[in-house]
Structure formats: structure tokens, C-alpha cells
Tab-separated table of C-alpha atoms and ligand atoms in Angstrom:
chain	number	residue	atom	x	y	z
A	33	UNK	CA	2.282	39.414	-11.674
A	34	UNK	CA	-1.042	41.488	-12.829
A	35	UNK	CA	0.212	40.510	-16.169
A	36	UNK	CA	0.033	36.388	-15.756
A	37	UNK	CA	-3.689	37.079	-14.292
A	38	UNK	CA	-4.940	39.150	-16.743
A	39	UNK	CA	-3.543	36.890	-19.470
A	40	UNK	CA	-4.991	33.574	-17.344
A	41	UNK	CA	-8.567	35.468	-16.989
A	42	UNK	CA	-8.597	35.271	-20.946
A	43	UNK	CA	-8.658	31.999	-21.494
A	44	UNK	CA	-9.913	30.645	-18.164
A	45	UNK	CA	-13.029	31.005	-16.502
A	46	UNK	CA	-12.039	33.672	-13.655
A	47	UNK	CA	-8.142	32.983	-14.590
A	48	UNK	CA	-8.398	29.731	-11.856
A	49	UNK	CA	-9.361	26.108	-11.901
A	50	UNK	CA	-10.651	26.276	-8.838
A	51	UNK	CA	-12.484	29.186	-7.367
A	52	UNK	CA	-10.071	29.505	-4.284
A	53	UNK	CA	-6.943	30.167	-5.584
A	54	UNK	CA	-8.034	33.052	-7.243
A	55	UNK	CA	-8.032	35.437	-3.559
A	56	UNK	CA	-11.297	36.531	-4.323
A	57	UNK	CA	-11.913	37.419	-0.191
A	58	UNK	CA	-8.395	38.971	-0.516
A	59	UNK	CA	-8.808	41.145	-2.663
A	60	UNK	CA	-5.541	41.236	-4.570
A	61	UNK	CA	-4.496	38.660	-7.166
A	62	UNK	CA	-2.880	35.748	-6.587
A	63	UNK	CA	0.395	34.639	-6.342
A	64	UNK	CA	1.446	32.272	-9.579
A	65	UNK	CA	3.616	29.315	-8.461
A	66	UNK	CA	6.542	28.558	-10.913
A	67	UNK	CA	8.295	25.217	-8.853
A	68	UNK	CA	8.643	24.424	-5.175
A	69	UNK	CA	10.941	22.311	-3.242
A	70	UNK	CA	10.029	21.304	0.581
A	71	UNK	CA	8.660	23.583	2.522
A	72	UNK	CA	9.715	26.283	-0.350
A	73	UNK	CA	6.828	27.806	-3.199
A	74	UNK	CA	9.087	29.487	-5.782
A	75	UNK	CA	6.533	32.186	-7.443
A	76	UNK	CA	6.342	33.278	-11.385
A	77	UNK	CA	7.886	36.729	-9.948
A	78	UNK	CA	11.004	34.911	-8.036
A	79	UNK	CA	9.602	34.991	-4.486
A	80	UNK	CA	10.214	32.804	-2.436
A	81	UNK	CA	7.387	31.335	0.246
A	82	UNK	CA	7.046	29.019	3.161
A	83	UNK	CA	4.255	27.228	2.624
A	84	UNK	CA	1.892	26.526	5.059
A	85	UNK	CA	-1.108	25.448	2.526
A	86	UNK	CA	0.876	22.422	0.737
A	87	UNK	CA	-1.781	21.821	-1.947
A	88	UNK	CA	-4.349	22.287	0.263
A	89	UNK	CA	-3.010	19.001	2.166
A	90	UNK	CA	-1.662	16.087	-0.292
A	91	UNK	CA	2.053	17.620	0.125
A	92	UNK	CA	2.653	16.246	3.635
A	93	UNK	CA	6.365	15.380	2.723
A	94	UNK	CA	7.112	18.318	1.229
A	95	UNK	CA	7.533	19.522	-2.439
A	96	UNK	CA	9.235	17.474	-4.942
A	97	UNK	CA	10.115	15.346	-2.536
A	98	UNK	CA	13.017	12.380	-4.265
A	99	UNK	CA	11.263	9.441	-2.597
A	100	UNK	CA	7.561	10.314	-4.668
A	101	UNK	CA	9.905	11.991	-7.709
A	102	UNK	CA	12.108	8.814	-8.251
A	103	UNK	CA	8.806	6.929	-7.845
A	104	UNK	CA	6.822	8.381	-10.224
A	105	UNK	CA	10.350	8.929	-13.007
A	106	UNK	CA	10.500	5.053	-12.693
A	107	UNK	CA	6.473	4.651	-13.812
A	108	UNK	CA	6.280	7.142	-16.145
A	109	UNK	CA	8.993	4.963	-18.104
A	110	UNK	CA	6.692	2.550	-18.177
A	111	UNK	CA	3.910	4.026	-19.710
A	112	UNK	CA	1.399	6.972	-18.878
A	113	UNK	CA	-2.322	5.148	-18.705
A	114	UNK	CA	-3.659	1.954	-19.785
A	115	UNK	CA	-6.746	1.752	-19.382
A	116	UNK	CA	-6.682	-1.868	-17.774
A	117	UNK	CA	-5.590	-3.459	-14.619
A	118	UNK	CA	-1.694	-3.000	-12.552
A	119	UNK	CA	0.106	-4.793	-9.822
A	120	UNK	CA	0.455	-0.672	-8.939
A	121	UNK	CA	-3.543	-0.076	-8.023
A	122	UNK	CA	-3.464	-3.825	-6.095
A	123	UNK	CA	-0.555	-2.412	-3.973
A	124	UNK	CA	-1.799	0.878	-2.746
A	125	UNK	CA	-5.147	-0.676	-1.970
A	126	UNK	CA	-3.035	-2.987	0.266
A	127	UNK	CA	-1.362	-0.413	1.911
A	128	UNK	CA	-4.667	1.510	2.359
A	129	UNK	CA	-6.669	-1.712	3.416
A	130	UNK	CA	-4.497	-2.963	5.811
A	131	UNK	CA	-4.016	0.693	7.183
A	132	UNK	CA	-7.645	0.915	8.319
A	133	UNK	CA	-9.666	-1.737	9.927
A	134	UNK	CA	-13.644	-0.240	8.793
A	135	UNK	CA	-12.020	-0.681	5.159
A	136	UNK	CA	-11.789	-4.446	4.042
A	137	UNK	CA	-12.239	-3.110	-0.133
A	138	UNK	CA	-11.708	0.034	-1.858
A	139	UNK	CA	-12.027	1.535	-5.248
A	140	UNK	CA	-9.761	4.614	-6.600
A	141	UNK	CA	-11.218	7.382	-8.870
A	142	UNK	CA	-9.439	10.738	-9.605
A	143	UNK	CA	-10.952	13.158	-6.904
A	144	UNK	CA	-12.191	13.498	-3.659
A	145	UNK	CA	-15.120	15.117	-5.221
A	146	UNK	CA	-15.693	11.884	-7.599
A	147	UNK	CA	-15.236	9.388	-4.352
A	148	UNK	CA	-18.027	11.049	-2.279
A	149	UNK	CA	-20.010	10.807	-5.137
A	150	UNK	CA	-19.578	7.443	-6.299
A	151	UNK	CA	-19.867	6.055	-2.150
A	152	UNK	CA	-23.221	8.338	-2.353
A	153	UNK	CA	-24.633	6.258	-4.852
A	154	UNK	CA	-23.515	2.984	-3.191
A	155	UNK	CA	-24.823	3.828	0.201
A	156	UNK	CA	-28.226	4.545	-1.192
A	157	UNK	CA	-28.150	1.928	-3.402
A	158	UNK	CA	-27.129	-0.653	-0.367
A	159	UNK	CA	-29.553	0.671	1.542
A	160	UNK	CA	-32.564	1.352	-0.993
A	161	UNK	CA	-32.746	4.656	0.685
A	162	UNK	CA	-32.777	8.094	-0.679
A	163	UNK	CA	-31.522	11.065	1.679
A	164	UNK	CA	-28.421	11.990	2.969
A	165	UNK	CA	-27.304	13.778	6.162
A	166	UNK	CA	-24.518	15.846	6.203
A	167	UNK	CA	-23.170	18.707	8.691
A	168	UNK	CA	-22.853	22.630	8.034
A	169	UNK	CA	-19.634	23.523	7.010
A	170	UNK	CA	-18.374	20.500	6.100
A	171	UNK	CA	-17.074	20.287	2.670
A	172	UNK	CA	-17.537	16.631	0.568
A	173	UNK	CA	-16.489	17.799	-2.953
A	174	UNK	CA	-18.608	19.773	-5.628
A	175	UNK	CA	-21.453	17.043	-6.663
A	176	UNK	CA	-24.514	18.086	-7.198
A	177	UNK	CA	-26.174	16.545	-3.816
A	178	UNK	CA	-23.875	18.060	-1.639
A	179	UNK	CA	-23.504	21.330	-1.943
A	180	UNK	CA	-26.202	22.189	0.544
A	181	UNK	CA	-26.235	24.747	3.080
A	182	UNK	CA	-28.310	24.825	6.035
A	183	UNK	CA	-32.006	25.691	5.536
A	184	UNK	CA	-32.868	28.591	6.381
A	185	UNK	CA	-35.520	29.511	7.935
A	186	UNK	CA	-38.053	26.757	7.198
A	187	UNK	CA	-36.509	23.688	9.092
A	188	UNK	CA	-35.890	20.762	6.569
A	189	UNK	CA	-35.787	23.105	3.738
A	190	UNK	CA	-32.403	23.036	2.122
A	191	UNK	CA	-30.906	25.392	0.020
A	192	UNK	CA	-28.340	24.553	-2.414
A	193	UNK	CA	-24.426	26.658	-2.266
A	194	UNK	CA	-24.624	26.939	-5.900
A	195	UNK	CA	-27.061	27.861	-8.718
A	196	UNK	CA	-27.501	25.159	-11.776
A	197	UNK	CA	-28.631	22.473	-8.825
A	198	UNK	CA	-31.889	21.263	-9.043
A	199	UNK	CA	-33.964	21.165	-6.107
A	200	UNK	CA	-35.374	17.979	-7.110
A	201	UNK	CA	-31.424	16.593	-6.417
A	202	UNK	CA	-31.156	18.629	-3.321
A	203	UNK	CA	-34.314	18.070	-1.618
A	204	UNK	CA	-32.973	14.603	-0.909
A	205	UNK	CA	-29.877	16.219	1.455
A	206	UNK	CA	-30.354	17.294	5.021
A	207	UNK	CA	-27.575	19.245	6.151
A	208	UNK	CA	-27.645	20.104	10.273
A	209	UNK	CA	-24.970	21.783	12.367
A	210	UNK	CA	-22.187	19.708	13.457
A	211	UNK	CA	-21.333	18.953	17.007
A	212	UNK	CA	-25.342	19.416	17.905
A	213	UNK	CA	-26.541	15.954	19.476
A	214	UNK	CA	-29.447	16.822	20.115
A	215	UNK	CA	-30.650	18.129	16.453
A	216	UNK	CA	-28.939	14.909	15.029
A	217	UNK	CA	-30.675	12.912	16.607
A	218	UNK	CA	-34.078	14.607	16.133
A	219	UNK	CA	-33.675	14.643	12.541
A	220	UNK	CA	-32.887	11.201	12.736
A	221	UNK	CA	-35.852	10.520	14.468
A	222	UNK	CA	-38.262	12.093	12.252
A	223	UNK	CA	-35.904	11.225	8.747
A	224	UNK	CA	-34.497	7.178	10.064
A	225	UNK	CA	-36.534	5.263	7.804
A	226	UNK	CA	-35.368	7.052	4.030
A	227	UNK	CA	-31.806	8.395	5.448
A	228	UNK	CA	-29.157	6.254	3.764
A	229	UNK	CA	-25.936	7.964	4.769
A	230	UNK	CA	-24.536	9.917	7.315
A	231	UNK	CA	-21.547	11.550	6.072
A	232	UNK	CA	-19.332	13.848	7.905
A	233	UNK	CA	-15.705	15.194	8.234
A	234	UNK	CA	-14.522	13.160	11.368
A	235	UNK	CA	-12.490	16.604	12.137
A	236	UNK	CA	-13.704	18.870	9.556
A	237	UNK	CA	-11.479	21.040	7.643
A	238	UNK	CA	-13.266	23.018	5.700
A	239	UNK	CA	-15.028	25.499	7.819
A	240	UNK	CA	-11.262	26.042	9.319
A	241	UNK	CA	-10.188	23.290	11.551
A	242	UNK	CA	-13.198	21.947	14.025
A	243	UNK	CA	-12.914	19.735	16.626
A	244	UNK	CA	-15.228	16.941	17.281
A	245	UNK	CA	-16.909	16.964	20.562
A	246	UNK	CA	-16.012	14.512	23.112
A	247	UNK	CA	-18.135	11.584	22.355
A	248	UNK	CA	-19.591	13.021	19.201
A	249	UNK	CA	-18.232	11.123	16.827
A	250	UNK	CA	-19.246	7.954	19.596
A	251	UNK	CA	-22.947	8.788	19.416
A	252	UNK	CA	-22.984	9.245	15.189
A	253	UNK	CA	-21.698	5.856	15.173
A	254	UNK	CA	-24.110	4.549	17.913
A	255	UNK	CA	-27.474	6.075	16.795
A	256	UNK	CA	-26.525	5.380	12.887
A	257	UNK	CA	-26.081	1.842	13.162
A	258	UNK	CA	-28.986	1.480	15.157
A	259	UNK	CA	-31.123	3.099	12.636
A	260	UNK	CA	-29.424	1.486	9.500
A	261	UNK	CA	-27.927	4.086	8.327
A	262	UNK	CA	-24.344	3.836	6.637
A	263	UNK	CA	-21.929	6.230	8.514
A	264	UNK	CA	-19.333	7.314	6.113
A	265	UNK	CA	-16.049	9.468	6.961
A	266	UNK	CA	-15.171	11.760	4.805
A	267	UNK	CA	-11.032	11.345	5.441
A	268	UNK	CA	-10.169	13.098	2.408
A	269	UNK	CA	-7.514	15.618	4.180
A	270	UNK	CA	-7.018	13.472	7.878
A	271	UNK	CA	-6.593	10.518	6.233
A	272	UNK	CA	-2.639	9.710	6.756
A	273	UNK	CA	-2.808	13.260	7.837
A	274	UNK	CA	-2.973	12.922	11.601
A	275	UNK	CA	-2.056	9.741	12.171
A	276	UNK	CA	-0.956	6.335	9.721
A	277	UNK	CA	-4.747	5.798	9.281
A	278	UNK	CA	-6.886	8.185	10.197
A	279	UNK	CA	-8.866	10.676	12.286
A	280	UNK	CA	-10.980	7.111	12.902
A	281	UNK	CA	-7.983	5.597	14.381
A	282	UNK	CA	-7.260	8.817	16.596
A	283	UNK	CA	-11.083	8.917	18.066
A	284	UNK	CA	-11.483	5.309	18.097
A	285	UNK	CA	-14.851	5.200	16.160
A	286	UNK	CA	-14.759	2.626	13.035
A	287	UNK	CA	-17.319	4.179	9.941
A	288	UNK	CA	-19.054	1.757	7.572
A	289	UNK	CA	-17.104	3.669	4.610
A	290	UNK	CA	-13.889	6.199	4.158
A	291	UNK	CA	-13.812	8.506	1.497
A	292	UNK	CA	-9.578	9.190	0.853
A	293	UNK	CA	-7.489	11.715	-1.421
A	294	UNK	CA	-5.164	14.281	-0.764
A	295	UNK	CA	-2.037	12.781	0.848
A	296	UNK	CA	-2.817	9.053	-0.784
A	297	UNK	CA	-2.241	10.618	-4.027
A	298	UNK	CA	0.927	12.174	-3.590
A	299	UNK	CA	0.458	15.227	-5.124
A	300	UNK	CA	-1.554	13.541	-7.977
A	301	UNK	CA	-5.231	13.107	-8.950
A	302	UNK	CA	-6.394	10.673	-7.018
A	303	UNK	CA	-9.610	10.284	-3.990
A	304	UNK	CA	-10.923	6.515	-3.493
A	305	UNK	CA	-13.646	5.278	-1.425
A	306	UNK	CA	-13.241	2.300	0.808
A	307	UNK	CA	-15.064	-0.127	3.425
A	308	UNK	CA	-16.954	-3.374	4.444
A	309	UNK	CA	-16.706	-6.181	2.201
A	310	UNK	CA	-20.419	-6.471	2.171
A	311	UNK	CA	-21.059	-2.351	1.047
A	312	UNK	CA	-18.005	-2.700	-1.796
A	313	UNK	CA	-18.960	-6.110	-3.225
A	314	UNK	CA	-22.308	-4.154	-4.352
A	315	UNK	CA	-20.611	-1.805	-7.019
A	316	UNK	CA	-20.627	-3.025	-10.553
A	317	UNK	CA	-18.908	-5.878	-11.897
A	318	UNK	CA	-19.857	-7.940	-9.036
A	319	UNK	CA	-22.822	-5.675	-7.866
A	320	UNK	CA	-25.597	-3.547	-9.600
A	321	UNK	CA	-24.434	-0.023	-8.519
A	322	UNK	CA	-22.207	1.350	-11.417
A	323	UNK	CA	-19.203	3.768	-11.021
A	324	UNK	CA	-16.538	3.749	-13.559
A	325	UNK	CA	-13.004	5.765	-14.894
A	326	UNK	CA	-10.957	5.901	-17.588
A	327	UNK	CA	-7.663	7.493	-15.159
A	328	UNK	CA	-8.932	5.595	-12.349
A	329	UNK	CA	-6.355	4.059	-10.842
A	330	UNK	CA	-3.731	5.717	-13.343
A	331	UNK	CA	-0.238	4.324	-12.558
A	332	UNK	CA	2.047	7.434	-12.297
A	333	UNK	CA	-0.882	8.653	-9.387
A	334	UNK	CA	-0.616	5.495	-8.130
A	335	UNK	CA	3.194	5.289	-7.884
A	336	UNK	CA	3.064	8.669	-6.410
A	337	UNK	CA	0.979	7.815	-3.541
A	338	UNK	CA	2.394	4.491	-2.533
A	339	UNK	CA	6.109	5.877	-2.286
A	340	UNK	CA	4.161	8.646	-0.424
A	341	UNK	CA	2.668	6.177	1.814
A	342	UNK	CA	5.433	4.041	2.249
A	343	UNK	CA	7.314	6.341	3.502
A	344	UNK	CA	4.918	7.696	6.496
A	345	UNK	CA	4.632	3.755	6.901
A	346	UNK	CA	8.020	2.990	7.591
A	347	UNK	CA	8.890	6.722	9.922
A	348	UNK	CA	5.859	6.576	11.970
A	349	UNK	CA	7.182	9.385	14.205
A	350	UNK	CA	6.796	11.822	11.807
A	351	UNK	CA	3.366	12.184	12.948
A	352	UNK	CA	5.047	12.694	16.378
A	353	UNK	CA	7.458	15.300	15.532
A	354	UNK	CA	5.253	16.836	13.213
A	355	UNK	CA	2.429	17.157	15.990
A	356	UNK	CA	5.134	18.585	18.076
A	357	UNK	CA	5.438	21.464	16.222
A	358	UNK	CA	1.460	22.373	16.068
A	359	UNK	CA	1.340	21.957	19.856
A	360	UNK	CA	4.429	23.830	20.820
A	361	UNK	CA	3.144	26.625	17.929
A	362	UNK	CA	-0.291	26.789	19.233
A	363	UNK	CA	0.925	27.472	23.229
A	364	UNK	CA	3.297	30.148	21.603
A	365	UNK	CA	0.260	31.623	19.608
A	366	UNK	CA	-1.811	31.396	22.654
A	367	UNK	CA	0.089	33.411	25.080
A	368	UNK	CA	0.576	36.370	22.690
A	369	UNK	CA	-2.518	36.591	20.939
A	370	UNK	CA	-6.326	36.687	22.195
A	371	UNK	CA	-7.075	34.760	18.417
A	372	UNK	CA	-8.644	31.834	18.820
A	373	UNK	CA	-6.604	28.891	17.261
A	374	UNK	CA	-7.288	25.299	16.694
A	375	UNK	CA	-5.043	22.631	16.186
A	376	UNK	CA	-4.561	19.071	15.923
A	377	UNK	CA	-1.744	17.107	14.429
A	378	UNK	CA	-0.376	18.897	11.891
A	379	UNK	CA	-3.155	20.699	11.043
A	380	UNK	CA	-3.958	24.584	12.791
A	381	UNK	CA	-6.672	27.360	12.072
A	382	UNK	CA	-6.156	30.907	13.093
A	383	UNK	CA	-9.537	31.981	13.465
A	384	UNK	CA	-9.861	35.568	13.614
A	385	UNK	CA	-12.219	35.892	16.550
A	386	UNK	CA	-11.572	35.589	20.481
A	387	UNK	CA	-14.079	33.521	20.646
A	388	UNK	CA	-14.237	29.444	20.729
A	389	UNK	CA	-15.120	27.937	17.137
A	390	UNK	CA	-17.110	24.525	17.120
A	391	UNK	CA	-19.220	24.905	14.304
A	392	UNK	CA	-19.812	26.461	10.976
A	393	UNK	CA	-22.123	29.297	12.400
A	394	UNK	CA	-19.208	30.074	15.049
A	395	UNK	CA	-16.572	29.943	12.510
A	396	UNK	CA	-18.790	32.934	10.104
A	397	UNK	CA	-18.090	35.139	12.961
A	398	UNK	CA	-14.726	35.828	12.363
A	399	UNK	CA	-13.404	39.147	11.214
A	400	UNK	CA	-12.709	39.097	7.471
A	401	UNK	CA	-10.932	42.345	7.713
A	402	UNK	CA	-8.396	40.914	10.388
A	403	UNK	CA	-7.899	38.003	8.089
A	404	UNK	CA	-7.438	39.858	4.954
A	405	UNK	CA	-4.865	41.951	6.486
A	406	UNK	CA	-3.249	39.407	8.370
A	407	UNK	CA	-2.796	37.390	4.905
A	408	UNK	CA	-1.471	40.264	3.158
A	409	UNK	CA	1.205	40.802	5.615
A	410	UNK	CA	2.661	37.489	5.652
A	411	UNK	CA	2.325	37.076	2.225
A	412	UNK	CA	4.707	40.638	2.138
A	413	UNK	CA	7.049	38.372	4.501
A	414	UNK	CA	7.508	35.615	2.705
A	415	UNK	CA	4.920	33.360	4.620
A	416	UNK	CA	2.111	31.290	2.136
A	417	UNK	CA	-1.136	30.702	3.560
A	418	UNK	CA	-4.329	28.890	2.620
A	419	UNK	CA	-6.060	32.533	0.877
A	420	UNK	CA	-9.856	31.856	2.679
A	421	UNK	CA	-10.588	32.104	6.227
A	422	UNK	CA	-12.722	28.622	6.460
A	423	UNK	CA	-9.556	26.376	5.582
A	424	UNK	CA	-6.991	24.737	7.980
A	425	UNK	CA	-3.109	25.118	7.487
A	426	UNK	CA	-0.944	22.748	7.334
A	427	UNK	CA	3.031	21.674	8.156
A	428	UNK	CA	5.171	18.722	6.212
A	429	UNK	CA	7.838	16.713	6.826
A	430	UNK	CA	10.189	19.451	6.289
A	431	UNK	CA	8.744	22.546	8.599
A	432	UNK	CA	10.644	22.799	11.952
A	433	UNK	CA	9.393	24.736	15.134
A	434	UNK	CA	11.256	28.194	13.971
A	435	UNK	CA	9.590	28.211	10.711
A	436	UNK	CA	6.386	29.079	13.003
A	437	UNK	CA	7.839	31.943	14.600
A	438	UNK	CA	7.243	33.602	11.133
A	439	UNK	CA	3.452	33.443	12.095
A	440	UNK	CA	2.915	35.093	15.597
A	441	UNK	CA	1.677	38.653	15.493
A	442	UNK	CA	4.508	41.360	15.745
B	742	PLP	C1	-10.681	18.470	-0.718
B	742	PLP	C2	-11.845	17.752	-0.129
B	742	PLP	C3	-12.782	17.054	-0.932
B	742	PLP	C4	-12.795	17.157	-2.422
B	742	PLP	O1	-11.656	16.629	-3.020
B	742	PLP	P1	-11.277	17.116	-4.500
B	742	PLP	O2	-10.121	16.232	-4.850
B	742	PLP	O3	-10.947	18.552	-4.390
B	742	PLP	O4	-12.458	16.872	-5.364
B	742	PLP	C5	-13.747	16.296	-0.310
B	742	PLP	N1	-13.818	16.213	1.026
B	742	PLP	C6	-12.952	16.868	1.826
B	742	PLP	C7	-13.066	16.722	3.302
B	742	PLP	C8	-11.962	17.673	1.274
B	742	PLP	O5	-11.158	18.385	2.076
């Protein structure tokens, strides 16, 4: 395995394409995936894995699945990319539209990263306002404006995740601690007239799995549209994760835009951003705020996510069974282990702390010893799990309750 590393790290910057997969907080190398089938990785070294990562999301039926394979064999007979319009893009947006009431338009681009950027620019240029509010620990993709941590020290002063960001870009973001009323709405307060988004992971992901609040969510939607300020949900992993639609439908709490990827894509490039007739209608042709692609909307993606979509559509209690699992997993975990876990769906953290986690500052308090060990040894066993203590797990389709036996402690 050192070999395929070593021989990626010469040609690629840190041997990875994205910084994660290369087990940097692990400290071993990582695992190089050859195929996969289901709930199966098959590795470059002949191991096999269950895999409780899937992607980091998009592979909520499985690997390889034959409904998305067929699917995308049939389009890619018909040609790769053309650059101009298909019945293909008009039919996922259906399926997406009608799935979610806040979301009467949408427009695909190739990330998740690309669609918070691109609804960035259309909330402030709907609004005519400049900053942005976003929550520590939530993740929106790798644009410039958002990778901001949480000032420290100096209130209001943010500090950007990542050097090569100007402080002239980030100076505009306001990032906060989520599931804190009270310092959302002061900084509302004091920020209402030049905030033009509030953007937030209804059930964030990326700090491990958090929990909204009861009535959090409820009050972001109350005090932004009182203050005129576009609430957008970043739905890139929930959406058609937890439910057909998404963590919006669960909590009952309708934004003024989605952000989408993962799952509608199928396991291909794809994020889109979606919402009121009135926000969409101002992007370029019809509007003056531009956003463009020359994949957007590609047609094997596209093909990929609608037989992906089609097929949570039409067995609905897959979210059921699959929810199942998590719950009956998570009682299991809880009675032999003083971990904290969280869980919703089929989504689960293992936080390794005994304490509660609902927020980014909570979730920093884990052990990264007990996590690097407990990685290791399920990786020995046979067991594939997302390699960075601030991500959530994940089941498909395909994972039954006895597949999580292979996680409790011995
Ligand atoms: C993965 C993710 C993104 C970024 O999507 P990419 O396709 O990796 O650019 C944005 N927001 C959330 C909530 C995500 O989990």
C-alpha cells in the first residue's frame, strides 16, 4: 500500500484530491479503493471493507448500484457533454422542485462548493447587501468567503481557515456558534441592515453530526425574515438523506434557498442551488447576477442522480428501515459505551467524549487519541470509516442491523 502513496505523493499535491482522504489525523496512510459494490469497498491491496463513509454521503443506495449503472450506460451512449440544453437537466429539476416546497427554480453546477458560492452571490446581489452569517463548524464548501472560523478574541473579527484568503473577502463573513439564540440574534441586531444571508447546515454534518435545538431552526427563520435577510439551507448531505426532501421537511421550517449535492448526483459531480421564483429569476439570462458552467448540468451526472432519485421516490420506506437501523444501533451503542453518539436518520457520530456535543466548541473536545485508535482497529477488522473525527457516518440501502454490531466496543 506505502507503495501507491508514495507514487500518488509524486505527482499529486499531498498524494490526495482532497485533503481528507489522505488520514492526516490518523497517522497512517490511507487505504486506496480499487471497486466497490453495496455496502462493500474493495481496496488496491484486496481488502475488503464495510463502508460506513459512502463517499462522504452521495452513495445512499449503495455502490454500483444497477438502477444508477444501467442509467448512466444508457446516457453515456448518447454522448458525454454538450454544452447546451437536455430533456435530462429539465427532469431532475422536476423531481427536485416538486420534492421541496421553499424551491419553485433551481440551477445545477458541479459541486456543493460551486452552489454555495454561486447562491452567495445571488443572495447579496437580491438583497444589495454585503455580509454573510454563518455558524462555527459548519462546513459550506471551500470558497473563498466561507472558510471562516470564529473570531477569536476580538468579537466580530474573523479569521479565515486557510491562508491565500484575503481579509478584504473575509471581513464581509460573520461566523457565530450554532445553536446560541441569544448571540444570533445580537449579531443580528447590531449587523441587520448589511447581512444578506444566513446560511447554515439545518443539521450540520461537518463538525460530526449536530442536532438542531428545539425551535432553533424556528427562530432563524422567524428573526431572518423579519430583518430581510435570505435564510439559505445548506442541504448538501440531508438533502434526500433523511427524508424524500429534506432536513426542512423533517423540522418543518421552509428556507428562502437550498443548496443540494451529494445524493442528487448519484455518485457524480453535481451540487445545485434552488428556491423562490422571485430569488432565481435574478441570475443571468433573465437577471443581472451571473453564474455559469461548461459541465453544468452534464447528462451522464444528471442520469445518475435522477435514477438515484427515482428510486428513493418510488420506496419511500427506505428512509424508514434505514432510520431503523441508526436508532436500534445507537440504543445498542448507548448501553455499552459511556461515548457520546448522535444520530438521526441514517446518519450517526461517535464522538469520542462522554460528554453531550451541540456545537463546534463541544465537538473539539473530543479525544483524538481515542479516535485514532478506535479507527485503526476497525479499519484492522474490516470496518471503513469517515478518517476525521468532525464528520458523520453514514448507512445505504444495503446495510442491515448486524452490519452495526461490527462497531460496538469489544
Ligand atoms: C460536502 C459539503 C459541501 C461541499 O460540497 P463539495 O461537492 O465537496 O464541494 C458543502 N456543504 C456541505 C454541508 C457539505 O457537506
Amino acid at each position: 500500500m506505502n507503495n501507491l502513496f508514495d507514487e500518488a505523493k509524486k505527482y499529486i499535491a499531498g498524494g490526495v484530491n482532497s485533503p481528507v482522504r489522505a488520514f492526516k489525523s490518523i497517522g497512517i496512510d490511507p487505504v486506496f479503493i480499487e471497486s466497490a459494490k453495496g455496502k462493500y469497498l474493495k481496496t488496491s491491496d484486496d481488502k475488503v471493507l464495510l463502508d460506513f463513509c459512502l463517499s462522504w454521503g452521495p452513495m445512499i443506495l449503495g455502490h454500483a448500484n444497477p438502477v444508477v449503472i444501467n442509467a448512466v450506460a444508457e446516457a453515456l451512449e448518447k454522448g458525454t457533454s454538450f454544452g447546451a440544453p437536455t430533456q435530462a437537466e429539465t427532469k431532475l429539476a422536476k423531481i427536485i422542485c416538486d420534492a421541496f416546497d421553499s424551491i419553485d427554480k433551481i440551477r445545477f453546477v458541479s459541486s456543493g462548493t460551486e452552489a454555495v458560492m454561486s447562491a452567495i452571490r445571488l443572495a447579496r446581489g437580491f438583497t444589495d447587501k454585503d455580509k454573510i452569517l454563518k455558524f462555527d463548524g459548519c462546513y459550506h464548501g471551500h470558497s473563498d468567503s466561507l472558510l471562516v472560523a470564529a473570531g477569536s478574541g476580538v468579537a466580530g473579527i474573523a479569521q479565515s481557515t486557510s491562508s491565500g484568503v484575503p481579509f478584504d473577502i473575509i471581513k464581509n463573513t460573520i461566523s457565530i456558534p450554532f445553536n446560541d439564540e441569544k448571540t444570533f440574534c445580537e449579531t443580528v441586531e447590531k449587523n441587520a441592515k448589511n447581512i444578506a444571508a444566513v446560511i447554515v447546515e439545518p443539521v450540520p454534518g461537518n463538525m460530526g453530526l449536530v442536532l438542531p435545538e428545539p425551535g432553533f431552526l424556528e427562530m432563524l427563520r422567524k428573526i431572518t425574515a423579519e430583518n430581510g435577510i435570505i435564510l439559505i439551507f445548506d442541504e448538501v448531505i440531508t438533502g434526500f438523506r433523511l427524508t424524500f426532501g429534506g432536513a426542512q421537511h423533517i423540522f418543518d421550517v421552509q428556507p428562502d434557498m437550498t443548496i443540494l449535492g451529494k445524493i442528487i448526483g448519484g455518485g457524480f459531480p453535481v451540487g445545485a442551488f434552488g428556491g423562490t421564483k422571485e430569488i432565481m429569476d435574478r441570475l443571468a439570462p433573465d437577471g443581472n447576477v451571473y453564474q455559469a458552467g461548461t459541465l453544468s448540468g452534464n447528462p451522464i451526472a444528471m442520469a445518475a442522480g435522477t435514477a438515484t432519485l427515482e428510486h428513493l421516490s418510488a420506496s419511500r420506506q427506505i428512509y424508514s428501515k434505514m432510520s431503523g437501523i441508526v436508532n436500534g444501533f445507537s440504543e445498542n451503542w448507548q448501553s455499552c459505551s459511556k461515548k457520546t453518539i448522535n444520530h438521526i436518520g441514517s446518519m450517526f457520530t461517535i464522538f469520542h467524549t462522554d460528554k453531550p456535543v451541540t456545537n463546534f466548541i463541544e465537538a473539539q473536545n473530543q479525544s483524538t487519541d481515542d479516535f485514532r485508535k478506535f479507527f485503526i482497529e476497525k479499519l484492522e477488522r474490516g470496518i471503513y470509516l469517515p478518517p476525521s473525527m468532525f464528520e458523520t457516518a453514514f448507512i445505504s440501502t444495503e446495510h442491515t442491523i448486524e452490519d452495526m454490531v461490527f462497531l460496538l466496543p469489544d
